[in-house]
Short mmCIF file of C-alpha atoms in Angstrom, two decimals:
data_model
loop_
_atom_site.label_atom_id
_atom_site.label_comp_id
_atom_site.label_asym_id
_atom_site.label_seq_id
_atom_site.Cartn_x
_atom_site.Cartn_y
_atom_site.Cartn_z
CA MET A 876 45.05 -12.54 -1.72
CA LEU A 877 44.19 -16.15 0.21
CA GLU A 878 43.88 -14.60 3.71
CA ALA A 879 41.15 -11.87 2.21
CA ILE A 880 39.18 -14.51 1.10
CA ARG A 881 39.39 -16.62 4.22
CA VAL A 882 38.40 -13.63 7.03
CA GLN A 883 35.08 -11.97 4.53
CA GLU A 884 32.37 -11.26 6.87
CA VAL A 885 29.43 -13.12 6.20
CA SER A 886 25.67 -12.60 8.40
CA PRO A 887 24.94 -14.71 10.49
CA THR A 888 22.15 -15.37 7.83
CA VAL A 889 24.53 -16.30 5.06
CA ALA A 890 27.08 -18.70 7.93
CA TRP A 891 24.15 -20.63 8.62
CA LEU A 892 22.78 -21.07 5.10
CA ARG A 893 26.68 -22.37 4.32
CA SER A 894 26.17 -24.96 6.68
CA PRO A 895 25.66 -28.79 6.19
CA ALA A 896 23.38 -28.44 9.09
CA ALA A 897 21.16 -25.74 7.16
CA ILE A 898 22.01 -27.97 4.62
CA ARG A 899 19.91 -31.25 6.38
CA GLU A 900 17.50 -29.05 8.63
CA ARG A 901 15.27 -27.28 5.45
CA CYS A 902 15.75 -31.13 3.13
CA HIS A 903 14.00 -32.89 6.43
CA GLN A 904 10.86 -30.01 6.88
CA VAL A 905 10.58 -30.60 3.30
CA LEU A 906 10.37 -34.13 3.58
CA ASP A 907 7.70 -33.57 6.66
CA LEU A 908 5.39 -31.75 4.49
CA GLY A 909 6.09 -34.39 2.43
CA LEU A 910 4.99 -37.07 4.41
CA ALA A 911 1.82 -34.75 5.77
CA GLY A 912 1.12 -35.42 1.77
CA ARG A 913 1.35 -31.49 1.66
CA LEU A 914 3.79 -31.05 -0.82
CA GLU A 915 2.87 -30.36 -3.80
CA TYR A 916 5.03 -31.94 -6.50
CA PHE A 917 6.01 -35.21 -4.67
CA ARG A 918 3.67 -37.77 -2.71
CA VAL A 919 6.62 -39.43 -0.20
CA GLU A 920 5.44 -43.10 0.21
CA PRO A 921 7.75 -44.70 3.39
CA SER A 922 6.81 -47.86 3.50
CA ARG A 923 8.24 -48.11 0.05
CA LEU A 924 11.64 -47.58 1.52
CA PRO A 925 12.70 -50.80 2.79
CA VAL A 926 12.55 -52.20 -1.11
CA VAL A 927 15.44 -49.37 -1.75
CA VAL A 928 17.59 -50.55 0.91
CA ASP A 929 17.55 -54.22 -0.23
CA ARG A 930 18.80 -52.52 -3.82
CA VAL A 931 21.28 -50.78 -1.95
CA LEU A 932 22.74 -54.10 -0.19
CA ALA A 933 22.39 -55.84 -3.28
CA VAL A 934 24.38 -53.47 -5.71
CA THR A 935 27.18 -52.75 -2.04
CA HIS A 936 27.78 -57.52 -1.49
CA GLU A 937 27.87 -57.11 -5.15
CA ALA A 938 30.99 -54.40 -5.37
CA TYR A 939 32.21 -55.12 -1.69
CA PRO A 940 31.56 -58.07 0.12
CA ARG A 941 33.90 -57.43 3.20
CA LEU A 942 31.47 -53.89 3.02
CA ASP A 943 35.24 -52.82 3.06
CA ILE A 944 33.80 -48.99 1.43
CA PRO A 945 36.00 -46.04 0.16
CA VAL A 946 34.90 -43.87 0.56
CA HIS A 947 32.61 -41.69 -2.19
CA SER A 948 33.90 -39.64 -4.09
CA ARG A 949 35.58 -38.31 -7.92
CA TRP A 950 38.77 -40.76 -6.60
CA ARG A 951 35.73 -43.50 -7.53
CA HIS A 952 36.34 -42.55 -11.30
CA PHE A 953 39.17 -42.32 -12.00
CA ASP A 954 39.76 -46.32 -12.89
CA ALA A 955 37.22 -46.17 -14.28
CA GLY A 956 37.57 -49.73 -16.47
CA GLY A 957 39.22 -51.18 -14.16
CA VAL A 958 42.15 -49.73 -15.77
CA PRO A 959 44.89 -48.24 -13.03
CA ARG A 960 45.41 -44.66 -14.13
CA LEU A 961 45.43 -43.38 -10.58
CA ALA A 962 49.04 -45.55 -10.37
CA GLN A 963 50.27 -44.16 -13.62
CA LEU A 964 50.19 -40.29 -11.42
CA GLU A 965 51.55 -41.32 -8.56
CA ALA A 966 54.09 -42.52 -10.41
CA ARG A 967 54.84 -39.58 -11.92
CA LEU A 968 54.31 -37.39 -8.88
CA ALA A 969 56.12 -40.03 -7.00
CA ALA A 970 59.69 -37.59 -7.21
CA LEU A 971 57.38 -34.67 -5.12
CA PRO A 972 57.92 -33.81 -1.26
CA PRO A 973 54.62 -34.81 0.19
CA ASP A 974 53.08 -31.82 0.08
CA GLU A 975 53.50 -30.78 -2.78
CA ARG A 976 52.19 -34.30 -3.89
CA ALA A 977 48.55 -33.71 -1.44
CA ARG A 978 48.65 -30.33 -3.51
CA ALA A 979 48.61 -31.45 -7.11
CA LYS A 980 45.78 -33.78 -5.97
CA VAL A 981 44.38 -31.38 -4.30
CA ASP A 982 44.06 -29.89 -7.56
CA LEU A 983 43.31 -32.43 -9.62
CA GLY A 984 39.91 -33.14 -7.08
CA VAL A 985 39.63 -29.91 -7.75
CA VAL A 986 39.29 -28.97 -11.07
CA SER A 987 37.53 -32.70 -11.99
CA VAL A 988 34.77 -32.32 -9.89
CA LEU A 989 33.74 -28.70 -10.83
CA LEU A 990 33.68 -30.56 -14.67
CA ASP A 991 31.56 -33.43 -13.21
CA ALA A 992 27.89 -31.62 -14.22
CA GLY A 993 25.63 -33.53 -15.70
CA SER A 994 27.06 -34.78 -19.69
CA GLY A 995 23.91 -35.67 -20.76
CA PRO A 996 22.97 -39.14 -22.85
CA ALA A 997 24.39 -38.28 -25.75
CA TRP A 998 28.72 -37.80 -24.79
CA ARG A 999 31.43 -40.20 -24.21
CA TYR A 1000 34.68 -39.60 -24.16
CA GLN A 1001 37.08 -42.25 -26.17
CA GLU A 1002 40.04 -42.75 -24.58
CA PRO A 1003 43.33 -42.48 -26.76
CA GLY A 1004 44.52 -46.10 -27.46
CA GLY A 1005 41.96 -47.33 -25.19
CA ALA A 1006 37.21 -47.89 -24.08
CA THR A 1007 34.28 -45.90 -24.49
CA TYR A 1008 33.58 -43.88 -21.45
CA VAL A 1009 30.07 -42.43 -20.99
CA ARG A 1010 29.03 -39.81 -18.14
CA SER A 1011 31.09 -39.83 -14.65
CA GLU A 1012 33.98 -42.09 -15.70
CA GLY A 1013 33.48 -40.40 -18.16
CA LEU A 1014 33.88 -37.18 -17.42
CA ALA A 1015 36.51 -38.21 -15.24
CA VAL A 1016 38.88 -40.04 -17.05
CA ALA A 1017 39.18 -36.64 -20.10
CA SER A 1018 39.97 -34.29 -16.70
CA LEU A 1019 42.29 -37.09 -15.69
CA ARG A 1020 44.08 -37.52 -19.22
CA MET A 1021 43.72 -33.38 -19.88
CA PHE A 1022 45.48 -32.96 -16.60
CA MET A 1023 48.19 -35.42 -17.10
CA ALA A 1024 48.77 -34.21 -19.96
CA GLY A 1025 49.46 -29.77 -18.66
CA GLY A 1026 46.25 -28.43 -19.58
CA PHE A 1027 46.07 -27.16 -16.87
CA SER A 1028 49.73 -25.84 -16.01
CA SER A 1029 51.23 -23.01 -17.68
CA ASP A 1030 54.63 -24.02 -16.56
CA PRO A 1031 55.84 -27.09 -19.43
CA ASP A 1032 58.33 -27.89 -17.05
CA ARG A 1033 55.30 -29.09 -13.64
CA PRO A 1034 52.18 -30.46 -15.81
CA LEU A 1035 51.42 -31.87 -12.84
CA ARG A 1036 49.53 -28.90 -11.15
CA ALA A 1037 46.60 -26.44 -11.98
CA ASP A 1038 47.29 -22.90 -12.19
CA ALA A 1039 45.15 -19.48 -12.11
CA GLU A 1040 47.42 -19.08 -15.00
CA ALA A 1041 46.60 -21.84 -17.19
CA LEU A 1042 42.81 -21.52 -16.32
CA GLY A 1043 42.31 -18.07 -16.34
CA ARG A 1044 43.19 -18.15 -19.97
CA MET A 1045 41.11 -21.63 -21.11
CA THR A 1046 39.05 -21.45 -23.83
CA ARG A 1047 36.09 -22.85 -24.93
CA GLU A 1048 38.18 -24.84 -27.87
CA ALA A 1049 40.49 -25.69 -25.90
CA LEU A 1050 38.16 -27.58 -23.40
CA GLU A 1051 35.76 -29.19 -26.25
CA ARG A 1052 39.21 -30.54 -27.60
CA GLY A 1053 40.01 -32.56 -23.96
CA PHE A 1054 36.35 -33.60 -23.74
CA GLN A 1055 36.40 -34.11 -27.22
CA VAL A 1056 33.44 -32.75 -27.98
CA SER A 1057 32.42 -31.81 -31.25
CA GLU A 1058 28.57 -31.85 -32.73
CA SER A 1059 28.25 -35.12 -32.65
CA ASN A 1060 29.54 -35.79 -28.84
CA PRO A 1061 27.59 -32.75 -27.87
CA LEU A 1062 28.24 -31.83 -23.99
CA LEU A 1063 26.52 -30.14 -22.38
CA GLY A 1064 27.23 -27.17 -20.21
CA VAL A 1065 30.38 -26.01 -21.56
CA GLU A 1066 30.20 -22.79 -21.49
CA GLY A 1067 29.34 -23.26 -17.67
CA ARG A 1068 31.57 -25.50 -16.75
CA LEU A 1069 34.79 -22.57 -18.74
CA GLN A 1070 33.32 -19.77 -16.40
CA LEU A 1071 33.69 -22.15 -13.67
CA MET A 1072 37.73 -23.87 -14.09
CA GLN A 1073 38.51 -18.66 -15.56
CA GLY A 1074 36.70 -17.82 -12.04
CA LEU A 1075 38.84 -20.67 -10.67
CA SER A 1076 41.12 -18.64 -11.51
CA ARG A 1077 40.44 -15.35 -10.01
CA VAL A 1078 39.91 -16.53 -6.26
CA LEU A 1079 42.71 -18.85 -5.52
CA PRO A 1080 46.92 -18.91 -7.28
CA ARG A 1081 46.23 -22.76 -7.65
CA PRO A 1082 43.54 -24.98 -6.18
CA GLY A 1083 45.57 -27.35 -4.24
CA SER A 1084 46.44 -23.86 -2.27
CA MET A 1085 43.21 -25.14 -0.26
CA PHE A 1086 45.16 -27.92 1.17
CA ASP A 1087 47.95 -25.47 2.36
CA MET A 1088 44.71 -23.99 4.50
CA LEU A 1089 42.77 -26.85 5.72
CA ALA A 1090 46.21 -28.48 6.30
CA ALA A 1091 48.70 -25.97 8.11
CA HIS A 1092 50.66 -27.69 10.38
CA ARG A 1093 47.81 -29.97 12.21
CA ARG A 1094 46.93 -34.07 11.88
CA SER A 1095 42.92 -33.61 11.68
CA VAL A 1096 40.55 -31.77 9.90
CA ARG A 1097 35.88 -31.38 11.35
CA ALA A 1098 33.85 -32.08 7.93
CA THR A 1099 32.13 -28.67 8.72
CA GLU A 1100 35.55 -26.86 8.28
CA VAL A 1101 36.75 -28.62 5.22
CA LEU A 1102 33.36 -28.03 3.58
CA GLY A 1103 32.96 -23.99 5.51
CA THR A 1104 36.29 -23.88 3.26
CA VAL A 1105 35.10 -25.32 -0.07
CA LEU A 1106 32.23 -22.95 0.13
CA GLU A 1107 33.91 -19.36 1.46
CA VAL A 1108 37.00 -19.16 -1.48
CA LEU A 1109 34.84 -20.66 -4.36
CA GLY A 1110 32.07 -18.75 -3.56
CA PRO A 1111 32.63 -16.60 -5.78
CA ILE A 1112 32.95 -18.50 -8.73
CA TRP A 1113 29.61 -19.54 -9.09
CA PRO A 1114 26.75 -17.90 -11.32
CA GLY A 1115 24.70 -15.36 -10.13
CA ARG A 1116 21.40 -17.26 -8.41
CA THR A 1117 20.63 -16.32 -4.97
CA THR A 1118 21.59 -13.71 -2.64
CA VAL A 1119 21.08 -12.58 0.53
CA ASP A 1120 23.08 -9.84 2.07
CA GLY A 1121 24.85 -8.96 -1.44
CA VAL A 1122 26.57 -12.72 -0.89
CA ASN A 1123 25.79 -15.70 -4.18
CA LEU A 1124 25.43 -18.09 -2.61
CA GLY A 1125 25.13 -21.06 -5.27
CA ASP A 1126 23.60 -23.77 -4.53
CA VAL A 1127 20.87 -22.89 -2.95
CA TRP A 1128 16.97 -21.99 -3.83
CA PRO A 1129 13.91 -21.12 -2.68
CA HIS A 1130 10.78 -23.75 -1.99
CA PRO A 1131 7.34 -21.95 -2.10
CA ALA A 1132 6.35 -24.07 0.87
CA LEU A 1133 8.30 -22.92 3.42
CA GLY A 1134 7.16 -19.29 2.64
CA PRO A 1135 7.54 -16.27 0.58
CA SER A 1136 10.34 -17.23 -2.01
CA ASP A 1137 12.28 -13.32 -1.25
CA SER A 1138 12.76 -14.94 2.19
CA ALA A 1139 15.41 -16.65 3.48
CA ASP A 1140 13.09 -18.62 5.62
CA ALA A 1141 12.14 -19.84 1.41
CA LEU A 1142 15.69 -21.10 1.25
CA VAL A 1143 17.00 -24.52 0.83
CA PRO A 1144 20.91 -25.30 0.14
CA PHE A 1145 22.19 -28.30 -1.61
CA HIS A 1146 25.68 -27.02 -2.40
CA LYS A 1147 25.64 -30.24 -3.97
CA LEU A 1148 29.01 -29.76 -6.43
CA SER A 1149 30.98 -28.56 -3.45
CA GLN A 1150 30.20 -31.45 -0.78
CA TRP A 1151 31.22 -33.52 -3.60
CA LEU A 1152 34.32 -31.73 -3.55
CA SER A 1153 34.78 -32.18 0.24
CA TYR A 1154 34.20 -35.61 0.13
CA SER A 1155 36.90 -36.11 -2.31
CA LEU A 1156 38.89 -34.44 -0.64
CA VAL A 1157 39.94 -36.95 2.19
CA GLU A 1158 42.02 -38.96 0.35
CA PRO A 1159 44.89 -36.41 -0.50
CA LEU A 1160 44.69 -34.84 2.51
CA ALA A 1161 44.88 -38.47 4.52
CA GLU A 1162 47.64 -39.28 2.00
CA ALA A 1163 49.17 -35.90 3.12
CA GLY A 1164 49.22 -37.55 6.82
CA VAL A 1165 45.64 -35.36 7.88
CA THR A 1166 42.29 -37.34 9.01
CA VAL A 1167 39.43 -35.27 8.30
CA THR A 1168 36.93 -36.01 11.36
CA GLU A 1169 32.78 -35.72 11.84
CA LEU A 1170 31.99 -37.04 7.94
CA ASP A 1171 28.32 -37.90 8.86
CA ALA A 1172 28.48 -34.03 9.66
CA LEU A 1173 27.80 -33.21 5.64
CA THR A 1174 25.04 -34.86 3.87
CA GLY A 1175 24.23 -37.09 1.00
CA LEU A 1176 24.44 -35.28 -2.39
CA PRO A 1177 21.25 -34.08 -4.56
CA GLU A 1178 21.60 -36.00 -7.53
CA TYR A 1179 19.71 -37.45 -10.33
CA ARG A 1180 21.11 -40.63 -8.84
CA ASN A 1181 20.75 -41.07 -5.70
CA GLY A 1182 16.79 -38.84 -6.57
CA GLY A 1183 16.04 -40.53 -9.34
CA LEU A 1184 16.43 -44.27 -6.71
CA PHE A 1185 13.77 -43.20 -4.22
CA VAL A 1186 11.03 -41.78 -7.81
CA ASP A 1187 12.39 -45.40 -9.56
CA LEU A 1188 10.95 -46.77 -6.95
CA GLY A 1189 8.30 -45.96 -5.61
CA VAL A 1190 9.15 -43.97 -2.73
CA LEU A 1191 8.75 -40.45 -4.19
CA VAL A 1192 5.62 -40.13 -6.89
CA PRO A 1193 5.45 -37.66 -8.93
CA GLN A 1194 1.27 -35.36 -8.41
CA ASP A 1195 1.30 -34.89 -12.18
CA PRO A 1196 2.70 -37.55 -14.54
CA ARG A 1197 3.86 -34.52 -16.43
CA LEU A 1198 6.96 -34.14 -13.73
CA LEU A 1199 8.49 -37.55 -15.63
CA LYS A 1200 7.92 -36.53 -19.36
CA GLU A 1201 9.02 -32.26 -19.03
CA ALA A 1202 12.42 -30.54 -18.67
CA TYR A 1203 13.15 -28.58 -15.95
CA ASP A 1204 15.35 -26.01 -14.35
CA PRO A 1205 17.84 -26.86 -11.29
CA GLY A 1206 15.51 -24.09 -9.23
CA ASP A 1207 12.28 -24.62 -10.41
CA ALA A 1208 10.63 -25.01 -8.04
CA PRO A 1209 9.82 -29.60 -8.74
CA ILE A 1210 14.05 -29.78 -8.57
CA VAL A 1211 14.32 -28.00 -6.16
CA GLU A 1212 11.48 -30.11 -3.92
CA TRP A 1213 12.41 -33.87 -5.06
CA ARG A 1214 16.48 -32.33 -3.98
CA ALA A 1215 15.26 -31.81 -1.04
CA LEU A 1216 13.20 -34.77 -0.46
CA THR A 1217 16.44 -36.62 -1.55
CA VAL A 1218 18.95 -35.89 1.47
CA ALA A 1219 16.28 -36.39 3.34
CA LEU A 1220 15.79 -39.82 2.52
CA LEU A 1221 19.24 -40.43 2.34
CA ASP A 1222 19.49 -39.50 5.46
CA ARG A 1223 16.79 -42.65 6.37
CA VAL A 1224 18.01 -45.19 4.36
CA ALA A 1225 21.67 -44.40 6.00
CA ALA A 1226 19.83 -46.07 8.57
CA LEU A 1227 17.96 -48.79 7.68
CA VAL A 1228 21.13 -50.28 5.74
CA ARG A 1229 22.75 -49.91 9.14
CA GLY A 1230 20.90 -51.81 11.14
CA ARG A 1231 20.09 -53.97 8.85
CA LEU A 1232 24.13 -54.64 8.53
CA GLU A 1233 24.34 -54.40 12.12
CA MET A 1234 27.11 -51.14 11.87
CA SER A 1235 27.20 -47.45 13.80
CA ALA A 1236 27.10 -44.49 12.26
CA GLU A 1237 31.14 -44.03 13.39
CA GLU A 1238 31.85 -48.00 11.15
CA LEU A 1239 29.17 -46.69 7.92
CA PRO A 1240 29.15 -43.33 7.52
CA LEU A 1241 26.90 -41.26 5.05
CA ALA A 1242 29.70 -41.06 2.75
CA LYS A 1243 30.63 -45.58 2.67
CA VAL A 1244 26.47 -45.77 2.28
CA LEU A 1245 26.76 -43.02 -0.67
CA GLN A 1246 29.13 -45.32 -2.34
CA GLY A 1247 28.15 -48.87 -1.61
CA GLY A 1248 25.53 -47.85 -1.91
CA THR A 1249 23.31 -45.39 -2.83
CA TRP A 1250 24.56 -44.50 -5.93
CA THR A 1251 24.90 -47.64 -8.46
CA ALA A 1252 21.96 -48.59 -7.29
CA GLY A 1253 20.84 -45.43 -8.41
CA ARG A 1254 22.15 -46.12 -11.66
CA ARG A 1255 21.42 -49.30 -12.11
CA VAL A 1256 17.16 -48.66 -11.67
CA ALA A 1257 17.87 -46.34 -14.01
CA ALA A 1258 19.64 -48.35 -16.60
CA GLU A 1259 16.79 -51.77 -16.05
CA LEU A 1260 13.65 -48.82 -16.05
CA ARG A 1261 14.86 -46.74 -19.92
CA PRO A 1262 17.11 -46.97 -22.71
CA GLY A 1263 20.29 -45.18 -21.71
CA GLY A 1264 19.85 -45.39 -17.80
CA VAL A 1265 18.89 -41.47 -18.14
CA PRO A 1266 16.74 -40.32 -15.06
CA PRO A 1267 13.53 -40.56 -14.31
CA ILE A 1268 13.07 -36.32 -14.27
CA ARG A 1269 14.98 -34.46 -16.82
CA VAL A 1270 16.58 -31.73 -15.56
CA ARG A 1271 18.44 -28.05 -17.96
CA SER A 1272 21.78 -28.90 -17.11
CA ASP A 1273 24.02 -25.79 -17.17
CA GLY A 1274 26.84 -27.29 -16.27
CA THR A 1275 27.24 -25.62 -12.90
CA VAL A 1276 24.89 -27.62 -10.49
CA PHE A 1277 24.65 -31.58 -11.36
#
């Protein structure tokens, strides 16, 4: 089954829309329109970018005074609150061979990223005997605890894994129990998250199989190949959205300023969760001796922390104040525009941050600028401006995009 998935033939258009080059090109097309004053929903104020850079540098120096910044990935969230949960996991995996440890970590990384879409402001996770966590950290801790309890494994003797049998038979009740969901503790997009888990069971015998696809007797793999494998293998699990040549593209949406909505020329690919997963595979692969190279080929992540930073600090100014009051679906044109501008502006911020720090792209790749970085600055500014740190623009989450 795995080989059949890997050699699936797709058209040149589909192959291109799955590439980070397409993400970057289309997003910069939208930014160019914005700089020319030709967008409907946002005005772009590049003179405000230094303000963003100042905030990004401030939080970066605070968190990483020696600039020893790791890659932006899911692994940063597992030790939320200073609790050494990953050390606990490592201790339990220590007896396994290195490749099997890597597969187990890929199992965890994949399921946790796919369960990471926005939680909503009301949900929280109370760690047994510990503190309470919200949003991405809460989702990370919940998924890790569920993983360590064998919640994704069908074999009681091998709990630290995820496999198709357990994922396929997962119920909404089991997922809600693992994430402590109740009427008083609602989690957005539970059904969408469940569908991703069940979809995952249909494309892989276990998520950790992707380690073997990527490692395959070599010492390095390009970041574009990591993303390509993720998109090719996981493509069938995404809810039906835009299709081209019979292929469901996932997190790809039309923008009216680029062309007719039924034209491939209008499509803006983002692949946010897939790129988040690709970044999150870097460390398990490295620990097994496989280096991910050319990491800067991937793009910034178009989610509400990075995007909110640009809105809150005045780089992106809504043309209509209602944009800050109403809720939108991920495919609505204002959201597609916001996300595209976010990806392109993150490239500009990364270049400015490197310039201020006198570092090269090799020394400070975009993935480290995000971690240092833009995501934390976006959260910090949101918390200063609004109760609960909610984003400036509301998106209705189905649990499969953000």
